[in-house]
Short mmCIF file of N, CA, C and O in Angstrom, two decimals:
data_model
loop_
_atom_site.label_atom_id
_atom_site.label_comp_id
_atom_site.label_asym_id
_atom_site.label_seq_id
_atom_site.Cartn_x
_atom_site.Cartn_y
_atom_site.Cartn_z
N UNK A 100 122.09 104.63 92.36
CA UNK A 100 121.04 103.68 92.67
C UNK A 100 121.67 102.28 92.67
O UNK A 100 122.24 101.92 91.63
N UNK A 101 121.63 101.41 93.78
CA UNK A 101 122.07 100.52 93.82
C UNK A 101 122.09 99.30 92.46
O UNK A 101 123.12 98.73 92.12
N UNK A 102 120.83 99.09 91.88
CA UNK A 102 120.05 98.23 91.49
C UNK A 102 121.25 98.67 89.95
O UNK A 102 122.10 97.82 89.70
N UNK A 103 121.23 99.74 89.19
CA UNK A 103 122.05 100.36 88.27
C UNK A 103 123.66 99.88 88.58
O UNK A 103 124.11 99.11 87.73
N UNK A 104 124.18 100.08 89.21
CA UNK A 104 125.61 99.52 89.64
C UNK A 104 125.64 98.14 89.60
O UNK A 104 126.71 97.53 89.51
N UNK A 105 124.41 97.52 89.65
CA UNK A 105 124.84 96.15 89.01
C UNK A 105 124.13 95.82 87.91
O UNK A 105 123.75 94.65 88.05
N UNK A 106 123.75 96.29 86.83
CA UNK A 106 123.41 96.45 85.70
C UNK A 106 124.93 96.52 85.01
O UNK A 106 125.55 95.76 84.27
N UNK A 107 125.20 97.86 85.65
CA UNK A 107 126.58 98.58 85.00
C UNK A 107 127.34 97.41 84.69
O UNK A 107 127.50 97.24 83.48
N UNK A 108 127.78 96.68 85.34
CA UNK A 108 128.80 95.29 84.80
C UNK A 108 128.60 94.77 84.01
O UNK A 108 129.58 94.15 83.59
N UNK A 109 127.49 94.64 83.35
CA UNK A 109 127.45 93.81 81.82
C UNK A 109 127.91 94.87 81.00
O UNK A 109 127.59 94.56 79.85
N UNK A 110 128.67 96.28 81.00
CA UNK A 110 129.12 96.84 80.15
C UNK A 110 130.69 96.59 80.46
O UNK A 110 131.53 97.08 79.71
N UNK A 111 130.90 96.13 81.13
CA UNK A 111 132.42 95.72 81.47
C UNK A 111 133.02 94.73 80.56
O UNK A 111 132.59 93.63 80.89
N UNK A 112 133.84 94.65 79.57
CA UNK A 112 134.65 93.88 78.72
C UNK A 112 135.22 92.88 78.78
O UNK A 112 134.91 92.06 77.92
N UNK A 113 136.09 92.55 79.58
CA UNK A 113 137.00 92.34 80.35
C UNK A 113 136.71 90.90 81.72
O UNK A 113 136.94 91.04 82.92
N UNK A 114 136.14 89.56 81.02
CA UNK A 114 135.38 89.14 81.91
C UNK A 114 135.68 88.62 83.23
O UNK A 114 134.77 88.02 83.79
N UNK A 115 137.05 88.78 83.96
CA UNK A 115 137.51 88.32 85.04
C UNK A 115 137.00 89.61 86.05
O UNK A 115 136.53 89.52 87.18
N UNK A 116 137.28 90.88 85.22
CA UNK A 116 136.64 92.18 86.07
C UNK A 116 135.12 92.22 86.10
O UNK A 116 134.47 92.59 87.08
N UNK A 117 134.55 91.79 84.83
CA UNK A 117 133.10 91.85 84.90
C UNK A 117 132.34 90.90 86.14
O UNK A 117 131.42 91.36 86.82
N UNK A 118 132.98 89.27 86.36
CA UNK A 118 132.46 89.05 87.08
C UNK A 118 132.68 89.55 88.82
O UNK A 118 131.87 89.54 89.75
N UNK A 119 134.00 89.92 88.76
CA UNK A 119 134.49 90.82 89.93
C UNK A 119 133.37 91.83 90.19
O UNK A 119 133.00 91.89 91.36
N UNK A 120 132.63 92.78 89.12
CA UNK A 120 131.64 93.45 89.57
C UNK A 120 130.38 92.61 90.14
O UNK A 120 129.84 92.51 91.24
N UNK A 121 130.18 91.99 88.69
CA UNK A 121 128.94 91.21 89.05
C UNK A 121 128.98 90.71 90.68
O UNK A 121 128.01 91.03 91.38
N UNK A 122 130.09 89.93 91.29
CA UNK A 122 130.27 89.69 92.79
C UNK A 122 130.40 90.59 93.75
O UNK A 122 129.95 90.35 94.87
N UNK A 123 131.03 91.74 93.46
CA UNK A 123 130.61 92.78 94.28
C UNK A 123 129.38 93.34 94.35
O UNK A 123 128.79 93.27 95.43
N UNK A 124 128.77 94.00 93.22
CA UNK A 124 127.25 94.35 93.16
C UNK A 124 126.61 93.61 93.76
O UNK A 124 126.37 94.04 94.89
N UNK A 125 126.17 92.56 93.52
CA UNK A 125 125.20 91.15 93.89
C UNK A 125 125.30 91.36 95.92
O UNK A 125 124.42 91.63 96.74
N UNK A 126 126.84 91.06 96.07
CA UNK A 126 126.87 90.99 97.94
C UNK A 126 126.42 92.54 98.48
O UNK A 126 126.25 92.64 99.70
N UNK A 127 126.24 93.57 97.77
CA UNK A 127 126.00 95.03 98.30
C UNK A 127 124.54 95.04 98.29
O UNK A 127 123.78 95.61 99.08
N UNK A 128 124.24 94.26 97.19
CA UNK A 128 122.48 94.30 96.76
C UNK A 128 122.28 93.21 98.17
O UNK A 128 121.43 93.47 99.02
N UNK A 129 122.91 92.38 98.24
CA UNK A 129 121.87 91.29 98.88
C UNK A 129 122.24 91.89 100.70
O UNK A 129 121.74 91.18 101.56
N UNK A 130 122.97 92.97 101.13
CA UNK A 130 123.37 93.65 102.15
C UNK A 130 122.68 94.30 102.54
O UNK A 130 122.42 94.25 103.74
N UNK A 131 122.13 95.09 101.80
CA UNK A 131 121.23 95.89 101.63
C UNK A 131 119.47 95.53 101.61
O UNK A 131 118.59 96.15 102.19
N UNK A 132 119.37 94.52 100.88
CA UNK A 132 118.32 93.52 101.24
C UNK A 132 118.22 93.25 102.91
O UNK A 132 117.20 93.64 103.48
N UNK A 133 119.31 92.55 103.71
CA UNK A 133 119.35 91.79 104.72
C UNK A 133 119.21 93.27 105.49
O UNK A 133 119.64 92.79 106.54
N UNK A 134 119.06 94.07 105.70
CA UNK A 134 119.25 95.24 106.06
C UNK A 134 117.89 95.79 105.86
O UNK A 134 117.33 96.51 106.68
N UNK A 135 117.55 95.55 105.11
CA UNK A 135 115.81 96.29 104.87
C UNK A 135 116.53 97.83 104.24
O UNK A 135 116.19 98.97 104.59
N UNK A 136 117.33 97.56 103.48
CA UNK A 136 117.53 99.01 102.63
C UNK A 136 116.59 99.36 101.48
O UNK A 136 115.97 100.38 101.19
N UNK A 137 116.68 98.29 100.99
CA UNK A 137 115.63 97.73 99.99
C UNK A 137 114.50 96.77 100.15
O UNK A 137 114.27 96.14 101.18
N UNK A 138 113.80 96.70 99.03
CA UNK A 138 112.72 95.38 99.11
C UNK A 138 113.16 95.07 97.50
O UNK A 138 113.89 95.91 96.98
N UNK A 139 112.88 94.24 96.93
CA UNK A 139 112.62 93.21 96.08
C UNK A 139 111.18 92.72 95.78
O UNK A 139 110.87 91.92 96.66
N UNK A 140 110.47 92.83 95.14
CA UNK A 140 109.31 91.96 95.24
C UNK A 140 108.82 91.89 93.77
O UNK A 140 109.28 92.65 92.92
N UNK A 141 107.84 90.92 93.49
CA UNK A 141 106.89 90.33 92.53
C UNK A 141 105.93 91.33 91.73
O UNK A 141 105.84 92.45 92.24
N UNK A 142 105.31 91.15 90.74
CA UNK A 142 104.01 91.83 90.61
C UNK A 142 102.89 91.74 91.25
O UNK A 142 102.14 92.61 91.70
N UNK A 143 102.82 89.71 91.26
CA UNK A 143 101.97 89.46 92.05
C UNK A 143 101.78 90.17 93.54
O UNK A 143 100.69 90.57 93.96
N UNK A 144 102.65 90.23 94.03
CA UNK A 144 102.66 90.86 95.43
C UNK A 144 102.13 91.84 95.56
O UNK A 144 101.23 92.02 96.38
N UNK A 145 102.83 93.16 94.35
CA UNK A 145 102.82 94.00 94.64
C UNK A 145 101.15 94.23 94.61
O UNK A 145 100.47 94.61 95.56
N UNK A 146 100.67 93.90 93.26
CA UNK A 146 99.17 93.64 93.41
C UNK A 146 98.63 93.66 94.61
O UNK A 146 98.08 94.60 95.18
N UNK A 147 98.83 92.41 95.05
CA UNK A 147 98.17 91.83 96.39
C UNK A 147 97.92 93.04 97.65
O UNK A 147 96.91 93.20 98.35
N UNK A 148 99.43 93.94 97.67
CA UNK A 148 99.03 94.82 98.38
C UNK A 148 98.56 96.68 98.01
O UNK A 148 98.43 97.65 98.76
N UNK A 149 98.44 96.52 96.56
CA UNK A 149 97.90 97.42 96.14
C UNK A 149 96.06 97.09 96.57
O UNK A 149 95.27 97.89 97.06
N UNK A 150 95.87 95.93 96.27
CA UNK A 150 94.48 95.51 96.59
C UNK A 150 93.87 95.75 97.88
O UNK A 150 92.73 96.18 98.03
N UNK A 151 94.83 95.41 98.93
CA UNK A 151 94.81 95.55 100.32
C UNK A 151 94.74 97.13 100.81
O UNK A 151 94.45 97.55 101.93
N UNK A 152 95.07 97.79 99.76
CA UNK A 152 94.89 99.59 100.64
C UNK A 152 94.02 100.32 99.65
O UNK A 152 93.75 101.52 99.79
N UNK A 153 93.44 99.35 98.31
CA UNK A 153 92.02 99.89 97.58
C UNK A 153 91.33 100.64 98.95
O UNK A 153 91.13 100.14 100.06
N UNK A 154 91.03 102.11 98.43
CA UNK A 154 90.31 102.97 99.20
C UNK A 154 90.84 103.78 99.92
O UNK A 154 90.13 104.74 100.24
N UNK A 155 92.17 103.74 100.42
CA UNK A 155 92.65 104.64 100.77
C UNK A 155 93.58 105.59 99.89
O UNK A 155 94.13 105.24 98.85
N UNK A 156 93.66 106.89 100.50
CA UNK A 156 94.30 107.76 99.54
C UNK A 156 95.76 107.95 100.41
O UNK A 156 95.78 108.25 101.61
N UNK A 157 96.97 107.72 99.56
CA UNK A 157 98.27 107.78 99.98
C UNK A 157 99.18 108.73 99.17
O UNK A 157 98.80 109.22 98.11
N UNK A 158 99.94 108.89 99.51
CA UNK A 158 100.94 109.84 98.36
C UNK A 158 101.50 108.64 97.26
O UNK A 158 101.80 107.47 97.52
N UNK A 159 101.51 109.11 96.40
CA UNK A 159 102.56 108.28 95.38
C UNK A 159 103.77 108.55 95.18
O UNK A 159 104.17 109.55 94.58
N UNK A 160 104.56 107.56 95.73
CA UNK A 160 105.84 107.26 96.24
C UNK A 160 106.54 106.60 94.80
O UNK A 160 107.67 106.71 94.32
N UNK A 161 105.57 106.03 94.46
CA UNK A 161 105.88 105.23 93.30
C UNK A 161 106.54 103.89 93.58
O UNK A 161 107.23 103.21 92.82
N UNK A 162 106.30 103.72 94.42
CA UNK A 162 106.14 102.07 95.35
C UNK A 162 105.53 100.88 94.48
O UNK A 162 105.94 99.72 94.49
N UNK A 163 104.64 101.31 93.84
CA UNK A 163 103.75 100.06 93.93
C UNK A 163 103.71 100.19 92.39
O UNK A 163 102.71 99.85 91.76
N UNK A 164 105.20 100.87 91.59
CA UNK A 164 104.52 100.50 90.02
C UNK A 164 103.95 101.85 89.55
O UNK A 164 104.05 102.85 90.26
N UNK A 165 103.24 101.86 88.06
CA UNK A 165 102.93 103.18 87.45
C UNK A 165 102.11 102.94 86.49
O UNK A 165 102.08 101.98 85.71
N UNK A 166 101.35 103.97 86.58
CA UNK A 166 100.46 103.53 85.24
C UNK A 166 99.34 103.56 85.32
O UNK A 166 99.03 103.81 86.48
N UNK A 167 98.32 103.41 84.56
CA UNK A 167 96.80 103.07 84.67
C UNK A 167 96.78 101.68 84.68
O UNK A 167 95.98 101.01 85.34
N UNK A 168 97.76 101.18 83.86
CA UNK A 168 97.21 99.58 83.93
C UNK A 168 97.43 99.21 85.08
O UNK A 168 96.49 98.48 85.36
N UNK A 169 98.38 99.28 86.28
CA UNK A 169 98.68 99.20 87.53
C UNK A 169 97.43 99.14 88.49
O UNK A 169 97.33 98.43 89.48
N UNK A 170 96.55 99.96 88.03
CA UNK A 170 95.79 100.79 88.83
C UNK A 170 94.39 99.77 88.71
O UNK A 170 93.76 99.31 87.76
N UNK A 171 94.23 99.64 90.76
CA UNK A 171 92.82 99.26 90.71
C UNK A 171 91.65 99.47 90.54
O UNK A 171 91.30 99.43 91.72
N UNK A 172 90.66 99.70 89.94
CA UNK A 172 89.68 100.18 89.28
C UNK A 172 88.28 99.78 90.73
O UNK A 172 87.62 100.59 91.39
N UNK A 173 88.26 98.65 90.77
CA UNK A 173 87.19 97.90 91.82
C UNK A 173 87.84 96.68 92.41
O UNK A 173 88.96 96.25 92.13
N UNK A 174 86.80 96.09 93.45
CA UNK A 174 87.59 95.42 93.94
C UNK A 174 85.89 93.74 94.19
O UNK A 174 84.69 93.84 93.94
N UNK A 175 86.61 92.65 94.67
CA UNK A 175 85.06 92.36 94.78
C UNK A 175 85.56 91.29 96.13
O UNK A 175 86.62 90.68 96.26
N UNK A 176 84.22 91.33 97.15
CA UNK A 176 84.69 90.64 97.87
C UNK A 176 83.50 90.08 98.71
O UNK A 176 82.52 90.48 98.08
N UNK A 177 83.04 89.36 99.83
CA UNK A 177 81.91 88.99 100.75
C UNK A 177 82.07 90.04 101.93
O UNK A 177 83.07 90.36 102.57
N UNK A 178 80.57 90.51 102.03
CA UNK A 178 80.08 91.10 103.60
C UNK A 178 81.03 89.97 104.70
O UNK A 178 81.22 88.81 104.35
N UNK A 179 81.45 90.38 105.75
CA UNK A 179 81.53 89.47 106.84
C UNK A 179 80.45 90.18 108.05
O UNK A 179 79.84 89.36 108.74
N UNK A 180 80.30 91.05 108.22
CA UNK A 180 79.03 91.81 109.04
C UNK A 180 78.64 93.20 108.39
O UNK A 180 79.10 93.79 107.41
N UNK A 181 77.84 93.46 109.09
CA UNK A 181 77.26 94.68 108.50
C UNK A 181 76.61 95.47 109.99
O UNK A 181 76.49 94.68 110.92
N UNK A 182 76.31 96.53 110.21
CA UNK A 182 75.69 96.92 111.09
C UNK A 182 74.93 98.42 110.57
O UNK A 182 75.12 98.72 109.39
N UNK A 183 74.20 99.23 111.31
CA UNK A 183 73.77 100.24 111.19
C UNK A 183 74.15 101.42 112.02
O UNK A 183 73.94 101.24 113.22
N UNK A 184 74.75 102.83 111.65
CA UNK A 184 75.38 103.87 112.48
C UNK A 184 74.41 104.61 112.20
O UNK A 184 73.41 104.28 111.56
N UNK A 185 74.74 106.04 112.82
CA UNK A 185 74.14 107.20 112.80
C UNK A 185 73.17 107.16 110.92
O UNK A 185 73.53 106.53 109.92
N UNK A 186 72.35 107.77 111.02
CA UNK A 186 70.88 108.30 110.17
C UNK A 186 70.76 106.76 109.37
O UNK A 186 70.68 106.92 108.15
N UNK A 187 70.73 105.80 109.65
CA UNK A 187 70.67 104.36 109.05
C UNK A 187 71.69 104.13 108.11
O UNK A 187 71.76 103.14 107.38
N UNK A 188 72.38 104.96 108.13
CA UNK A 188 73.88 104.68 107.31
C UNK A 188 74.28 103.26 107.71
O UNK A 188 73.91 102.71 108.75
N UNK A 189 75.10 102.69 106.74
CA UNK A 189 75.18 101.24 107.22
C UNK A 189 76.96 101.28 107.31
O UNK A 189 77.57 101.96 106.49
N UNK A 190 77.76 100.42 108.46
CA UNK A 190 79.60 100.24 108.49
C UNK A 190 79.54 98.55 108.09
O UNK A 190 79.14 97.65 108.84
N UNK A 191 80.07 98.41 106.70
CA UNK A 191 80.14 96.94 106.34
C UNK A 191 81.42 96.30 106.39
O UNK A 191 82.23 96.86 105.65
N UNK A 192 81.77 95.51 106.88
CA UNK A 192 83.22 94.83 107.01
C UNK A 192 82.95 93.66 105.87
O UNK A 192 81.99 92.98 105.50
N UNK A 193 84.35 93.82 105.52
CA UNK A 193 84.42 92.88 104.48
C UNK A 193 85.21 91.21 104.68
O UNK A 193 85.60 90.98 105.83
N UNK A 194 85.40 90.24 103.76
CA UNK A 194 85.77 89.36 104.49
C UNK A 194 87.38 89.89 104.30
O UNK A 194 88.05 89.86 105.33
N UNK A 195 88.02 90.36 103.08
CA UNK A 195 89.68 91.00 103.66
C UNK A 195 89.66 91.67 104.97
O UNK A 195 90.53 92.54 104.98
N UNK A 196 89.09 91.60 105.94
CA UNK A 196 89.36 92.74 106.93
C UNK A 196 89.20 94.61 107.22
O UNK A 196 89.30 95.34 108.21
N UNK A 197 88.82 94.87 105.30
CA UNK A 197 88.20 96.38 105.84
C UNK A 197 86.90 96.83 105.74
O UNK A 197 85.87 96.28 105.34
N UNK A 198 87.06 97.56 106.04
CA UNK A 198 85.60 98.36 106.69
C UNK A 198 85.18 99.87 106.21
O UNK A 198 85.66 101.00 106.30
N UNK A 199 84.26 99.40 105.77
CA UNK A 199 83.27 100.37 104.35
C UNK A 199 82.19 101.17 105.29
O UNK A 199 81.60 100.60 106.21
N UNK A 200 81.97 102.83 104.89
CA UNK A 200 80.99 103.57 105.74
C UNK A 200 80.33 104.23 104.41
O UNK A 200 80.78 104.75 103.39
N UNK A 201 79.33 104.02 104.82
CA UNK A 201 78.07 104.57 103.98
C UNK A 201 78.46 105.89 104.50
O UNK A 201 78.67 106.13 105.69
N UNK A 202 78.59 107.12 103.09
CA UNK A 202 78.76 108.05 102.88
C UNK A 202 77.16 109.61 102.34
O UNK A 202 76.86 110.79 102.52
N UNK A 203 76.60 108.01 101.49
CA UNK A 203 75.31 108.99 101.61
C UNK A 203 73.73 108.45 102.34
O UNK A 203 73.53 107.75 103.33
N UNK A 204 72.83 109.07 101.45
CA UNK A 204 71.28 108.87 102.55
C UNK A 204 71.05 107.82 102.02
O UNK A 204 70.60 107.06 102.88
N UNK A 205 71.11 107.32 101.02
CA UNK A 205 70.19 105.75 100.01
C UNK A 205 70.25 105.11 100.94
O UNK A 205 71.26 104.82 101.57
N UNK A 206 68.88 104.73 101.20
CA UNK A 206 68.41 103.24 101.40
C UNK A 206 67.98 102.14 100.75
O UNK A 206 67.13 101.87 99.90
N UNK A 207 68.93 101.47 101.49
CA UNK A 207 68.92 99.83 100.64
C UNK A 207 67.48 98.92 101.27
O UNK A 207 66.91 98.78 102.35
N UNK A 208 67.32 98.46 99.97
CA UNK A 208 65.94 97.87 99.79
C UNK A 208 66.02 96.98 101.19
O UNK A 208 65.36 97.34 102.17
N UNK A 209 66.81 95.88 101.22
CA UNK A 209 67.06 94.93 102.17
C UNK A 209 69.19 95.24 102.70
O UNK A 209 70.24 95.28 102.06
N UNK A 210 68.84 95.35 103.96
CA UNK A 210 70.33 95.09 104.90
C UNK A 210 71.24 94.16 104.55
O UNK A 210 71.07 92.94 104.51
N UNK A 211 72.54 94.96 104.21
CA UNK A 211 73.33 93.49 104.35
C UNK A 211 73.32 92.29 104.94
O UNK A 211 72.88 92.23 106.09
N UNK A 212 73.74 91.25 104.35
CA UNK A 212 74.30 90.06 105.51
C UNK A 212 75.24 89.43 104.97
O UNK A 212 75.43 89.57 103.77
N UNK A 213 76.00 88.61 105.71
CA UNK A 213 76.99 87.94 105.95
C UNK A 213 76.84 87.18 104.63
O UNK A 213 75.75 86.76 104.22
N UNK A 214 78.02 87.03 104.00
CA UNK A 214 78.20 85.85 103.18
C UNK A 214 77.49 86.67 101.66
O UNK A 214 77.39 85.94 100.67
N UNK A 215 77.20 87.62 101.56
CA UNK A 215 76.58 88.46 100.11
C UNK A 215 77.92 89.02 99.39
O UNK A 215 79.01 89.20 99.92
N UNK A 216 77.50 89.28 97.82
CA UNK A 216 78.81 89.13 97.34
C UNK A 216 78.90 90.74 97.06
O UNK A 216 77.95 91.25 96.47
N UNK A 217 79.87 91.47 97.40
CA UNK A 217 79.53 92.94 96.97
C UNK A 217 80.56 93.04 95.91
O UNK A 217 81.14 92.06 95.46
N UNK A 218 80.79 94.49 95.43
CA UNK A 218 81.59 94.85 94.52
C UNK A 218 81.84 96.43 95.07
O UNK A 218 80.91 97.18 95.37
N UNK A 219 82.99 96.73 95.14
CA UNK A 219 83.17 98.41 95.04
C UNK A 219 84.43 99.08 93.94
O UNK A 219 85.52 98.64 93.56
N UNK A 220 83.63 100.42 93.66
CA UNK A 220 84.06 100.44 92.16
C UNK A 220 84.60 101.98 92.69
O UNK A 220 84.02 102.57 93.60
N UNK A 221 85.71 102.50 92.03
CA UNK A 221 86.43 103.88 92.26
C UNK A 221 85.20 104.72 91.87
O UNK A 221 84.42 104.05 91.19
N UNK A 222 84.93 105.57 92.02
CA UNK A 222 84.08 106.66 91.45
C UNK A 222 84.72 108.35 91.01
O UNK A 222 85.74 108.30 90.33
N UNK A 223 84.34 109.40 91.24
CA UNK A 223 85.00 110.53 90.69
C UNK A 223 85.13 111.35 92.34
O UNK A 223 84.50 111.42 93.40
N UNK A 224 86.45 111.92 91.67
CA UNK A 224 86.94 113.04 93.14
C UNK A 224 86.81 111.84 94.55
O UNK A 224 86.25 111.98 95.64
N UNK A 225 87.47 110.82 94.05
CA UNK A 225 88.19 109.72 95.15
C UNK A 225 87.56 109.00 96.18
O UNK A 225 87.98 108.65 97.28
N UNK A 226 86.24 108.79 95.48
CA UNK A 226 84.75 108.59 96.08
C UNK A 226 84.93 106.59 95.78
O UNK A 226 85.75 105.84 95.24
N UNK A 227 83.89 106.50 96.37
CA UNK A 227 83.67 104.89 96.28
C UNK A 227 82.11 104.36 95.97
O UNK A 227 81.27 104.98 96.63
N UNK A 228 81.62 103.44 95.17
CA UNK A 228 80.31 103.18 95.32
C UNK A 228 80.54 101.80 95.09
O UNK A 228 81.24 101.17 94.29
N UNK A 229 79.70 101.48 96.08
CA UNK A 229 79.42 99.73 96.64
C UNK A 229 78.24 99.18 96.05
O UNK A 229 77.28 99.94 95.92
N UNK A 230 78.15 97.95 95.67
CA UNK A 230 76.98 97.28 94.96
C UNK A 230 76.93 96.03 95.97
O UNK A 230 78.01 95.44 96.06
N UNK A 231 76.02 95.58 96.62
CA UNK A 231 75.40 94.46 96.79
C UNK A 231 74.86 93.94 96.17
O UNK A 231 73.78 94.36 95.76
N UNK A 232 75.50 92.45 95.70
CA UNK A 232 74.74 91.16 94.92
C UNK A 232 74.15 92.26 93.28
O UNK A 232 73.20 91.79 92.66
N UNK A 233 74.67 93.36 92.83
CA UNK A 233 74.36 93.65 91.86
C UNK A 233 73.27 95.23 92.35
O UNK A 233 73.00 96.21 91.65
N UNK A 234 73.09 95.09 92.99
CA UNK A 234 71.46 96.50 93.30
C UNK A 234 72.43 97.56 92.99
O UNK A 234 73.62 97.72 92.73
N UNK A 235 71.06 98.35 93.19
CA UNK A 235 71.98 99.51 93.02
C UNK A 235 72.96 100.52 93.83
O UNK A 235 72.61 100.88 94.95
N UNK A 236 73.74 100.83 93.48
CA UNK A 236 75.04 101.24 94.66
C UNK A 236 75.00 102.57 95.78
O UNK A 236 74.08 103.38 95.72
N UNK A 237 75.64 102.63 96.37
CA UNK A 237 75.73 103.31 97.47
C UNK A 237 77.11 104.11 97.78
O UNK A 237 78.16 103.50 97.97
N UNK A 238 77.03 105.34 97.81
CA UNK A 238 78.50 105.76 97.99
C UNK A 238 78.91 105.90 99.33
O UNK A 238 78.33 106.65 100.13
N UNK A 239 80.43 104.82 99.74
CA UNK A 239 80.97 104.75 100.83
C UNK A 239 82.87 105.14 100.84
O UNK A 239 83.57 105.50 99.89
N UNK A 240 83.16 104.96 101.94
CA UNK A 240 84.24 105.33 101.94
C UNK A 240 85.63 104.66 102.82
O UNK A 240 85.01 104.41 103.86
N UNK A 241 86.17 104.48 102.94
CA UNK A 241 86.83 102.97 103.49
C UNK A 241 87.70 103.82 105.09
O UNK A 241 88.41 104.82 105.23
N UNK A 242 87.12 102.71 106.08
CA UNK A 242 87.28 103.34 107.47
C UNK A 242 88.20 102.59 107.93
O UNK A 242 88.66 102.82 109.04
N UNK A 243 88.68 101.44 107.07
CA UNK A 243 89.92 100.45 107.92
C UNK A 243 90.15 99.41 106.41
O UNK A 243 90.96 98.49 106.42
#
């Protein structure tokens, strides 16, 4: 593993060779970088795009980190439209750009609109339930 081979040099004694590794490792790592062999990145980031694929189901690669604490639970964000599909099921776009499908029959007291603050929360067996402004929720499932 690349990332290990330059670890390995701080066990090197010897500090004219140690930094000889350290300079070799470092130009293979950053080669490899320029190359897209690797990525590098933040927590913050990684967050950012763990947040961005809330709802979809992917393999775990182990990309994005480990753990429960890792793990997004809900997410909260504004309607940007809303419309109505097949049996009054409602497809709500959010203002990140995805797009939520009403999964069961509940009808909501009053229709989305634009600019309302929702919340969607993981549920069981990889399900989703959406809250508008607090009411009560609706199980949907993420279409984009």
């Amino acid at each position: 593993m690349q990332i290990q081979e330059l670890y390995n040099c701080r066990d090197i004694a010897d500090p004219t060779e140690r930094l000889a590794c350290f300079d070799r490792e470092v130009g293979e790592l950053q080669t490899a970088d320029i190359q897209r062999d690797i990525t590098i990145t933040d927590r913050a980031t990684v967050q950012k795009t763990r947040r961005g694929l809330f709802g979809f189901t992917l393999p775990d690669f182990g990309l994005f980190g480990g753990g429960d604490e890792d793990e997004i639970k809900s997410i909260e964000s504004t309607v940007a439209s809303a419309s109505q599909v097949d049996g009054g099921r409602y497809r709500i776009a959010l203002a990140d750009d995805s797009v939520w499908v009403q999964t069961d029959d509940r009808r909501l007291a009053l229709a989305p609109r634009a600019g309302q603050k929702i919340q969607i929360k993981t549920a069981s067996l990889g399900t989703y339930f959406l809250s508008l402004e607090g009411r009560p929720s609706i199980r949907v499932r993420r279409e984009r």
